[in-house]
mmCIF file of C-alpha atoms in Angstrom:
data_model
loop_
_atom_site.group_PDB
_atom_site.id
_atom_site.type_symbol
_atom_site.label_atom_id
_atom_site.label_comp_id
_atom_site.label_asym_id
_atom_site.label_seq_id
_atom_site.Cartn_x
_atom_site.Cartn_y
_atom_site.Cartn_z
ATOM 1 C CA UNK I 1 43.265 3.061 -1.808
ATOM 2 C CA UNK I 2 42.224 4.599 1.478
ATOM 3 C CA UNK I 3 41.313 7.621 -0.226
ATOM 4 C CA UNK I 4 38.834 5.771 -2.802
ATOM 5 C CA UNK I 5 37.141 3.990 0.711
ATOM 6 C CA UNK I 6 36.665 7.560 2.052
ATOM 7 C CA UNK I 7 34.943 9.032 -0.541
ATOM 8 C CA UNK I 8 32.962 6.042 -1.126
ATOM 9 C CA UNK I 9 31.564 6.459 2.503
ATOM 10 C CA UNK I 10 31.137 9.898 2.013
ATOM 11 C CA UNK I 11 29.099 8.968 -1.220
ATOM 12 C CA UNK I 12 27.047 6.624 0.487
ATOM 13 C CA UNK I 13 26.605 8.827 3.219
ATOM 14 C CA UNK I 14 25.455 11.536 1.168
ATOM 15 C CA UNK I 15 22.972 9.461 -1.069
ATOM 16 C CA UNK I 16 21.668 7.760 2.674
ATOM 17 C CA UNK I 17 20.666 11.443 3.387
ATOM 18 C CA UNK I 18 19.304 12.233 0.366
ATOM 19 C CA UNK I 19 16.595 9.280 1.071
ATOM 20 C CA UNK I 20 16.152 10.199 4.512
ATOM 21 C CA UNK I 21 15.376 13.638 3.776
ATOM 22 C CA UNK I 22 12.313 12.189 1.118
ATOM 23 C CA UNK I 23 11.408 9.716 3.777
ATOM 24 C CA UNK I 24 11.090 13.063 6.556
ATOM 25 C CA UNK I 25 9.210 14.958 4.144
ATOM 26 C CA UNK I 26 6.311 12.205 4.007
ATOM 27 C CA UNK I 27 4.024 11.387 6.717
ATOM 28 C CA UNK I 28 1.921 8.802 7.232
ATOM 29 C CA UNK I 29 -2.257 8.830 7.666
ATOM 30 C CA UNK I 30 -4.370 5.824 8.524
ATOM 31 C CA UNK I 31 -7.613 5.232 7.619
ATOM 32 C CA UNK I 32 -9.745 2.595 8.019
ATOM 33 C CA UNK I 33 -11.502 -0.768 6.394
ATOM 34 C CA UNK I 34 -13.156 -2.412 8.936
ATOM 35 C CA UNK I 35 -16.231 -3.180 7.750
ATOM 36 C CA UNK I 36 -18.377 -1.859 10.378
ATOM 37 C CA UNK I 37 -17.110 1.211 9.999
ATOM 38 C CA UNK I 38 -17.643 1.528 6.218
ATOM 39 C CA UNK I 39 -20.959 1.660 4.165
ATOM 40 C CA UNK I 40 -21.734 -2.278 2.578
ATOM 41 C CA UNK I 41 -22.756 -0.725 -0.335
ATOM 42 C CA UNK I 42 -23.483 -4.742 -2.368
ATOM 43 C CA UNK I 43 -24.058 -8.401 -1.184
ATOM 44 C CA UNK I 44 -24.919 -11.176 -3.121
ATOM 45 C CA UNK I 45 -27.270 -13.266 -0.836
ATOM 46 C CA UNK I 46 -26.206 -16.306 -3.092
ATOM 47 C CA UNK I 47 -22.454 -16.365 -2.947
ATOM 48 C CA UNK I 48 -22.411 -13.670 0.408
ATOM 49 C CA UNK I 49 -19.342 -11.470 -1.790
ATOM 50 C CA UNK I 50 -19.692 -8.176 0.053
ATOM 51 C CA UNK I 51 -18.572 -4.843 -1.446
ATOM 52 C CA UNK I 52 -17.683 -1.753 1.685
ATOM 53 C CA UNK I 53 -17.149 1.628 0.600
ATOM 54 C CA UNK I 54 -14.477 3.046 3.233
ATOM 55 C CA UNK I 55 -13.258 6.787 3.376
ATOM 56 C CA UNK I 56 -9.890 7.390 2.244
ATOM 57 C CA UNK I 57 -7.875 10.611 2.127
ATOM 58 C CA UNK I 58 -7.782 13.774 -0.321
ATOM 59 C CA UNK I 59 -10.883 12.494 -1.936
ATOM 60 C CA UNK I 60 -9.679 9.418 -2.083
ATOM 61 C CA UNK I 61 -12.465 6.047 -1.531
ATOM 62 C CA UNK I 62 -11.753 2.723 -0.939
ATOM 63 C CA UNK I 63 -13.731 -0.565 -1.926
ATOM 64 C CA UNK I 64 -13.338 -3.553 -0.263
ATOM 65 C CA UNK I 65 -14.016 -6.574 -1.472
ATOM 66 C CA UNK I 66 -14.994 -9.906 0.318
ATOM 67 C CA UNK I 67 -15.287 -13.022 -1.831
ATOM 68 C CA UNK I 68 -15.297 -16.525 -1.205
ATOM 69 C CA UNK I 69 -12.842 -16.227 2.096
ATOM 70 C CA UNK I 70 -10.997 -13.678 -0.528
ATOM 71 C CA UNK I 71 -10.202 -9.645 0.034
ATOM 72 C CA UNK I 72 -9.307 -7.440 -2.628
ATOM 73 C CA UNK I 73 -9.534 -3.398 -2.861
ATOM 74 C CA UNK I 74 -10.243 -1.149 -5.375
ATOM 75 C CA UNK I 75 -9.312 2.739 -5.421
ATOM 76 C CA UNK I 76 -11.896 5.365 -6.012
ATOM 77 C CA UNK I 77 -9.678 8.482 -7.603
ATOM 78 C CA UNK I 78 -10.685 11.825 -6.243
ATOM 79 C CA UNK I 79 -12.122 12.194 -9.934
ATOM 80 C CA UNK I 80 -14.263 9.126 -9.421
ATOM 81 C CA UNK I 81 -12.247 7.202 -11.256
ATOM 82 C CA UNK I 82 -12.168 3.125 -9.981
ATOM 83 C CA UNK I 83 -9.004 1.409 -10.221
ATOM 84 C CA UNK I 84 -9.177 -2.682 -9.221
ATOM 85 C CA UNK I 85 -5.686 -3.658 -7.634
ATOM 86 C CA UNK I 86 -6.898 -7.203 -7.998
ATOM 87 C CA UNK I 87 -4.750 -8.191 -4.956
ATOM 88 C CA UNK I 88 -6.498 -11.636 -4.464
ATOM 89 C CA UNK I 89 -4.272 -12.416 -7.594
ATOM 90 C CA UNK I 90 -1.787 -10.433 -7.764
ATOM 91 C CA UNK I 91 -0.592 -11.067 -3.543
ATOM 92 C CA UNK I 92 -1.779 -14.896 -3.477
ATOM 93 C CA UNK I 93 -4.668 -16.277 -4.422
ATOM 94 C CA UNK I 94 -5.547 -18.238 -0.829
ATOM 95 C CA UNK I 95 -7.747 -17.479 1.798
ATOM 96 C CA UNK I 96 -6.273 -13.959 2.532
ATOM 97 C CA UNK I 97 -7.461 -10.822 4.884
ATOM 98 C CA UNK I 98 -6.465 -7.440 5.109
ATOM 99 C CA UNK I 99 -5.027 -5.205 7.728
ATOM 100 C CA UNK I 100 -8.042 -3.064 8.900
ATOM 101 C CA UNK I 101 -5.947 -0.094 9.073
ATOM 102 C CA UNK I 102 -4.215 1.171 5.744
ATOM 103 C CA UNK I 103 -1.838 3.729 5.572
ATOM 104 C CA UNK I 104 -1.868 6.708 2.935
ATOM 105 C CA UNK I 105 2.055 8.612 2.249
ATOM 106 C CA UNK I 106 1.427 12.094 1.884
ATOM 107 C CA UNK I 107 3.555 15.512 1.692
ATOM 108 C CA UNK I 108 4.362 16.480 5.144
ATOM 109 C CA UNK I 109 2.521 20.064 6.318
ATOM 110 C CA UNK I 110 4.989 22.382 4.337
ATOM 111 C CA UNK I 111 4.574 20.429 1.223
ATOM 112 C CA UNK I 112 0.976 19.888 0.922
ATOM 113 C CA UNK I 113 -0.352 18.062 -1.407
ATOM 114 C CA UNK I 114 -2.381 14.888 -2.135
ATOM 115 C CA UNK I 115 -1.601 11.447 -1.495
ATOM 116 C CA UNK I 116 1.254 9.985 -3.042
ATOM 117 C CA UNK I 117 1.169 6.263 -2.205
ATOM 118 C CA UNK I 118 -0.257 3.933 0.036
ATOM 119 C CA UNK I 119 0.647 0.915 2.150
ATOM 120 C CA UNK I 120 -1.616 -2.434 2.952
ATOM 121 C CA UNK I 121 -0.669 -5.586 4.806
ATOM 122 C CA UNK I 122 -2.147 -8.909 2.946
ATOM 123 C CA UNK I 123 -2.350 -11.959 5.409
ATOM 124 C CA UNK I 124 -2.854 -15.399 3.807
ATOM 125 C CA UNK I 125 -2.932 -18.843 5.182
ATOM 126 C CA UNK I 126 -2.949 -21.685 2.208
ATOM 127 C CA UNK I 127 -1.059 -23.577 -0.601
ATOM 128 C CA UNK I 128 0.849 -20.786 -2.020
ATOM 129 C CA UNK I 129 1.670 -19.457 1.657
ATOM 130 C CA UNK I 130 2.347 -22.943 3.134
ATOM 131 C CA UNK I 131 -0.915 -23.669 5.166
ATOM 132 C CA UNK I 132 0.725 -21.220 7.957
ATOM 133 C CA UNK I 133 -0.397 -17.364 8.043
ATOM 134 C CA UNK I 134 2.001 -15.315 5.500
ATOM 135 C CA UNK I 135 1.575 -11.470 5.523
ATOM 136 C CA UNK I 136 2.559 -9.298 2.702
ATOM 137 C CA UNK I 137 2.948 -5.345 2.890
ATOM 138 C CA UNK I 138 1.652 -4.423 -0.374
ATOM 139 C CA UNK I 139 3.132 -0.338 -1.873
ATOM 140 C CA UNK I 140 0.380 0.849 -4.166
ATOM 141 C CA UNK I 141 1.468 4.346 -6.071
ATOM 142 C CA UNK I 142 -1.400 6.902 -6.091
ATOM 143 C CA UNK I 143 -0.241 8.760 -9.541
ATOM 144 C CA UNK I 144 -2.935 11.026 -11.109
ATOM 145 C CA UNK I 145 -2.477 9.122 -14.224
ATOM 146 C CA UNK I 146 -1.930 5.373 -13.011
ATOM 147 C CA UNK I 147 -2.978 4.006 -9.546
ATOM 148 C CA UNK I 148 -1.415 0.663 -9.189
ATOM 149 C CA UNK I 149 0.678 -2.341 -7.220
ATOM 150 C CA UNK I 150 4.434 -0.982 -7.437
ATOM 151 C CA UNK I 151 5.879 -3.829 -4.816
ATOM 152 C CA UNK I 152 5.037 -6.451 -2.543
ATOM 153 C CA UNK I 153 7.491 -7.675 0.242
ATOM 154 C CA UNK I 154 7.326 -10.360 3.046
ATOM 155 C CA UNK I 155 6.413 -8.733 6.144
ATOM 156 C CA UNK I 156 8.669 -11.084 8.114
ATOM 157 C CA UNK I 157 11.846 -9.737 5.992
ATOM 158 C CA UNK I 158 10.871 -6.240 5.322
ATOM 159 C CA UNK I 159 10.716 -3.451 8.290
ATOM 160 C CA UNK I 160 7.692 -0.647 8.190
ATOM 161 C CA UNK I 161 10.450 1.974 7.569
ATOM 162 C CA UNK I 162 12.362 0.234 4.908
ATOM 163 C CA UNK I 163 8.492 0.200 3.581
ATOM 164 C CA UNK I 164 7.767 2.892 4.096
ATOM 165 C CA UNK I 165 10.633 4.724 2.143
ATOM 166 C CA UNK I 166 9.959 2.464 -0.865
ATOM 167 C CA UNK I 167 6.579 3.886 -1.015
ATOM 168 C CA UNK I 168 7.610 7.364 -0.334
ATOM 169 C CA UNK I 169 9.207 7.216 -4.101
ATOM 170 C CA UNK I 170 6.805 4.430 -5.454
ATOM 171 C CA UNK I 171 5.707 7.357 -8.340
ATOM 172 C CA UNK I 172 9.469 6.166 -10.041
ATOM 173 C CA UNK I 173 8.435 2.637 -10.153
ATOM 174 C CA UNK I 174 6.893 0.142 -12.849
ATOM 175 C CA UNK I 175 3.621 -1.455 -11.694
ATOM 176 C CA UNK I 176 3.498 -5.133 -11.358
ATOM 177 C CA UNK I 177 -0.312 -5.198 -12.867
#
């Protein structure tokens, strides 16, 4: 018996590095959506919904989208290619916000490469989040094929690292959209 509890540690041990050593070969790159510091590219003077064309990375664009106390964001593909993650749905559907800082997971220097996946933080305040601010990190997986909501975990139960490494191998996950 105490030889099946060694090589279980061992095993775990061994897969624990095998994560690690995905997690060290990603890196993390901000970028941001403040909305003074992107181009408002479409209001509607009746409703005031705002659309903000932010720089990404790698050719990547972001839109964000500001409706009726709502935020949502769409990706711009580096082949121009618009992908709506619909996240005023699809997180909560309350008065929500967004982080002004997103974070992009790309190959580290010696694997270069273009972005893999990227992280956003949802904050909402209202029925579905209990009338008292809720945040939500929110793993989107930049595929060349699909670009698209893998995961979205409680930011009071989930550390950025934990996150971090989920969206370092979001490209094996199903998308929730």
């Amino acid at each position: 018996m105490h030889h099946i509890a060694k090589i279980a540690r061992y095993s775990l041990g061994f897969f624990l590095l095998l994560i690690s050593a995905q997690t060290y070969a990603m890196q993390g790159k901000l970028t941001t959506i403040q909305d003074d510091l992107c181009v408002k590219i479409n209001e509607d003077k009746y409703t005031g919904a705002t659309e903000h064309k932010c720089e990404g990375i790698a050719g990547y664009e972001l839109l964000v989208l500001y409706d009726d106390n709502r935020m949502s964001l769409n990706i711009i593909s580096p082949e121009k290619k618009q992908y709506p993650l619909e996240l005023w749905s699809i997180v909560t559907t309350s008065f929500s916000s967004l982080e002004n800082e997103v974070e992009w997971r790309v190959p580290d220097q010696k694997r270069q490469g273009q972005a893999m996946a990227m992280i956003v933080k949802v904050t909402s305040a209202g029925p579905d989040a209990g009338m008292t601010p809720t945040s939500w990190w929110v793993i989107i997986k930049l595929a060349s094929d699909n670009v698209c909501v893998t995961n979205i975990l409680e930011a009071k139960s989930s550390d950025i690292m934990s996150v971090r490494m989920l969206a370092d191998n979001s490209n094996s996950l199903t998308c929730m959209n």
